[in-house]
Coordinates of C-alpha atoms in Angstrom, one line a residue:
M226 CA 117.5 134.5 99.1
T227 CA 117.0 130.9 98.1
I228 CA 113.6 129.2 98.7
G229 CA 113.7 126.5 101.4
K230 CA 112.8 122.9 100.9
M231 CA 109.7 123.1 103.1
K232 CA 108.3 126.1 101.2
K233 CA 108.6 124.2 98.0
Y234 CA 107.1 121.0 99.5
E235 CA 104.1 122.9 100.9
E236 CA 103.4 124.6 97.6
M237 CA 103.6 121.3 95.7
L238 CA 101.4 119.7 98.3
Q239 CA 98.6 122.0 97.4
N240 CA 98.5 120.5 93.9
P241 CA 96.3 117.4 94.1
V242 CA 98.1 115.8 91.1
L243 CA 101.5 116.2 92.8
R244 CA 100.4 115.3 96.3
P245 CA 100.5 111.5 96.0
H246 CA 104.1 111.7 94.7
L247 CA 105.4 113.6 97.8
P248 CA 107.0 111.6 100.6
E249 CA 105.8 112.5 104.1
T250 CA 107.8 115.6 105.3
H251 CA 107.7 117.7 108.4
W252 CA 109.8 120.3 110.3
M253 CA 112.1 118.3 112.4
T254 CA 111.4 118.2 116.2
N255 CA 112.6 115.6 118.6
S256 CA 109.1 114.3 119.2
R257 CA 108.2 114.2 115.5
T258 CA 111.5 112.3 114.7
L259 CA 110.8 109.7 117.4
R260 CA 107.2 109.2 116.2
M261 CA 108.3 108.7 112.6
L262 CA 111.1 106.3 113.6
K263 CA 108.3 104.1 115.0
T264 CA 106.4 103.9 111.7
H265 CA 109.2 104.1 109.1
S266 CA 112.2 101.9 108.6
S267 CA 114.4 104.9 107.6
L268 CA 114.3 108.7 107.7
F269 CA 116.2 111.4 106.0
I270 CA 116.9 114.6 107.9
K271 CA 117.8 117.5 105.6
P272 CA 118.8 121.2 106.2
N273 CA 116.0 123.4 104.8
H274 CA 118.5 125.4 102.8
G275 CA 121.0 122.7 102.0
S276 CA 122.1 121.9 98.5
G277 CA 124.4 119.4 96.7
G278 CA 123.5 116.6 99.2
N279 CA 125.4 118.4 101.9
G280 CA 124.4 117.9 105.5
I281 CA 121.8 115.1 104.8
I282 CA 121.5 112.6 107.7
R283 CA 120.1 109.2 107.2
V284 CA 118.6 107.1 110.1
R285 CA 118.0 103.4 109.5
R286 CA 116.3 101.0 111.9
L287 CA 118.5 98.0 112.7
R288 CA 117.5 94.8 114.3
R289 CA 118.6 96.5 117.6
G290 CA 118.8 100.2 117.6
Y291 CA 119.6 102.5 114.7
E292 CA 122.3 103.5 112.3
V293 CA 122.8 107.3 111.9
Q294 CA 124.9 108.3 108.9
C295 CA 126.0 111.7 107.5
G296 CA 128.5 111.6 104.6
S297 CA 131.0 108.8 105.3
S298 CA 130.6 109.0 109.0
R299 CA 128.2 106.7 110.8
K300 CA 127.2 105.8 114.3
T301 CA 125.0 103.2 115.9
A302 CA 122.7 104.2 118.7
G303 CA 120.0 102.7 120.8
P304 CA 116.4 104.2 121.2
A305 CA 117.5 106.3 124.1
S306 CA 120.6 107.8 122.3
V307 CA 119.4 108.1 118.7
L308 CA 118.5 111.8 119.1
K309 CA 121.9 112.6 120.5
A310 CA 123.5 110.8 117.5
I311 CA 121.3 112.8 115.1
H312 CA 122.1 116.1 116.8
S313 CA 125.8 115.4 116.6
Y314 CA 125.6 115.8 112.9
R315 CA 123.3 118.8 112.8
K316 CA 124.6 122.4 112.2
S317 CA 122.9 124.6 114.8
K318 CA 122.4 127.5 112.4
H319 CA 120.2 125.4 110.1
R320 CA 116.6 124.5 110.4
Y321 CA 116.0 120.8 109.4
L322 CA 113.2 118.7 107.9
V323 CA 112.5 115.1 108.6
Q324 CA 111.3 113.0 105.7
K325 CA 110.1 109.4 105.3
G326 CA 112.8 107.2 103.8
L327 CA 111.9 105.6 100.5
Q328 CA 112.6 102.0 99.3
L329 CA 114.1 102.8 95.9
E330 CA 114.9 100.8 92.8
K331 CA 118.6 100.2 92.1
Y332 CA 120.8 100.2 89.0
H333 CA 123.6 97.7 89.1
G334 CA 123.2 97.4 92.8
V335 CA 123.3 101.1 93.7
I336 CA 120.5 103.7 94.1
F337 CA 119.7 106.2 91.4
D338 CA 117.3 109.0 90.8
I339 CA 116.3 111.1 87.8
R340 CA 117.3 114.7 87.2
V341 CA 114.9 116.6 84.8
Y342 CA 116.3 119.9 83.7
L343 CA 113.5 122.3 82.7
Q344 CA 113.9 125.7 81.2
K345 CA 111.6 128.6 80.1
P346 CA 113.5 130.5 77.4
K347 CA 110.2 132.1 76.3
N348 CA 106.7 131.7 77.7
D349 CA 106.4 128.0 78.2
W350 CA 108.4 125.4 80.1
M351 CA 110.3 122.8 78.2
I352 CA 112.4 119.8 79.2
A353 CA 116.0 120.5 78.1
G354 CA 117.5 117.3 79.6
M355 CA 116.7 114.1 81.5
A356 CA 119.3 111.8 82.9
A357 CA 119.7 109.2 85.6
R358 CA 121.9 110.1 88.6
V359 CA 123.6 107.0 89.9
A360 CA 125.1 107.1 93.3
A361 CA 128.7 106.2 94.1
P362 CA 129.1 102.8 95.8
H363 CA 128.0 102.9 99.5
K364 CA 126.5 106.4 99.2
F365 CA 122.9 107.2 99.9
V366 CA 122.9 110.5 97.9
T367 CA 123.3 110.7 94.1
N368 CA 124.5 114.3 93.8
Y369 CA 127.3 115.1 91.3
H370 CA 129.5 116.6 94.0
K371 CA 129.1 113.5 96.1
G372 CA 130.4 111.2 93.5
G373 CA 127.2 110.5 91.6
H374 CA 127.4 110.1 87.8
A375 CA 125.1 110.4 84.8
E376 CA 123.7 107.6 82.8
P377 CA 121.3 107.8 79.9
L378 CA 117.9 107.5 81.4
R379 CA 116.6 105.2 78.8
R380 CA 119.5 102.8 79.4
V381 CA 118.7 102.7 83.1
L382 CA 115.0 102.2 82.6
L383 CA 115.5 99.5 80.1
S384 CA 117.7 97.7 82.6
L385 CA 115.1 98.2 85.3
F386 CA 112.2 96.9 83.2
Q387 CA 113.9 94.0 81.5
N388 CA 114.0 95.8 78.0
N389 CA 110.2 96.3 78.0
Q390 CA 110.1 99.2 75.6
A391 CA 106.4 99.9 76.1
K392 CA 106.9 100.2 79.9
V393 CA 110.0 102.5 79.5
N394 CA 108.0 104.7 77.1
A395 CA 105.1 104.9 79.6
Y396 CA 107.5 106.0 82.4
Y397 CA 109.1 108.6 80.1
Q398 CA 105.7 110.1 79.5
K399 CA 104.8 110.0 83.3
I400 CA 108.1 111.7 84.2
E401 CA 107.7 114.4 81.5
K402 CA 104.1 115.1 82.5
L403 CA 104.9 115.2 86.2
S404 CA 107.9 117.5 85.7
I405 CA 106.0 120.0 83.6
N406 CA 103.3 120.0 86.2
I407 CA 105.8 120.7 89.0
A408 CA 107.3 123.6 86.9
K409 CA 103.9 125.2 86.4
T410 CA 103.1 124.8 90.1
V411 CA 106.2 126.6 91.2
N412 CA 106.3 129.1 88.3
H413 CA 105.7 132.1 90.5
W414 CA 109.0 131.7 92.4
H415 CA 110.5 135.1 91.5
S416 CA 110.1 134.6 87.8
I417 CA 112.4 131.6 87.6
H418 CA 113.5 130.4 84.1
E419 CA 115.2 127.1 85.2
L420 CA 114.2 124.3 87.4
G421 CA 115.9 121.0 88.3
V422 CA 113.4 118.3 89.3
D423 CA 114.7 115.2 91.0
L424 CA 112.4 112.1 90.9
A425 CA 112.9 108.6 92.1
I426 CA 111.2 105.2 91.4
G427 CA 110.2 103.1 94.4
K428 CA 110.4 99.3 94.5
D429 CA 106.7 99.2 93.9
G430 CA 107.1 101.3 90.7
H431 CA 105.7 104.5 92.2
I432 CA 107.3 107.8 91.1
W433 CA 108.4 110.1 94.0
I434 CA 109.3 113.8 94.0
I435 CA 112.5 114.2 95.8
E436 CA 113.3 117.9 95.2
A437 CA 112.6 120.9 93.0
N438 CA 115.6 123.2 92.7
S439 CA 115.3 126.7 91.3
H440 CA 119.1 126.9 90.8
P441 CA 120.0 123.6 89.1
G442 CA 123.5 122.7 88.2
H443 CA 124.1 121.5 84.6
M444 CA 127.4 119.7 85.1
L445 CA 125.7 116.3 85.3
F446 CA 124.8 116.5 81.6
T447 CA 128.4 117.1 80.5
Q448 CA 129.0 113.4 81.5
L449 CA 126.7 112.1 78.8
S450 CA 128.4 111.0 75.6
D451 CA 125.5 112.4 73.6
R452 CA 126.0 116.1 73.8
T453 CA 122.5 117.0 72.6
M454 CA 121.1 117.8 76.1
I455 CA 124.0 120.0 77.3
R456 CA 124.0 121.9 74.0
T457 CA 120.2 122.6 74.4
I458 CA 120.7 123.7 78.0
M459 CA 123.6 126.1 77.2
A460 CA 121.7 127.5 74.2
N461 CA 118.7 128.2 76.3
K462 CA 120.9 129.8 79.0
R463 CA 122.2 132.2 76.4
S464 CA 118.6 132.9 75.3
I465 CA 117.5 133.5 78.9
G466 CA 120.6 135.6 79.7
I467 CA 122.0 133.5 82.5

């Protein structure tokens, strides 16, 4: 059975180094959702066992009321009907989390995040690939199956930081260090040998942990013109036996 998002979140929360990088997240209840809507301009509501960006609901505060969106469908609702709008997109068999929405940096006007592909072919974790995942226009998720595409991470960071090489290198080191720390923290999950870590950069420059996935997909890396990362990933898969 796959490990749910809340279990991963709670385990990472125990690590004092990772804790400042985790957005506020709780089990979804009606009362919790309404409380968080009062203090945050946006929320993400996610199925605990969802993957590929499926079933994620975004709630954004408008000047009057809220916009509730799931996939390409969206509704506007007032304070009295926002819960009804949220529940119309929920699947009853799933348990959901509610998470603080983040104000993220953009690349060419659309949101992006960072996928770090870690593998453990022997005894130690290594980073086999890192790429930016750029969302399709008007999408709020970056997943490959939702139209997101890969861009070389250095290219995106150079654009973000106005070609400041020193700043890009510093962020690279932070991303690598944080990702290895995450992998070591969750290492006991049924002897996993691969991990997909998704990170994002806020408008204030802070790095946020979005997800740690014990069954990461590698198709994103096939989109990069430089084949080095996908070759490394596939070679390690053969070594691991998966």
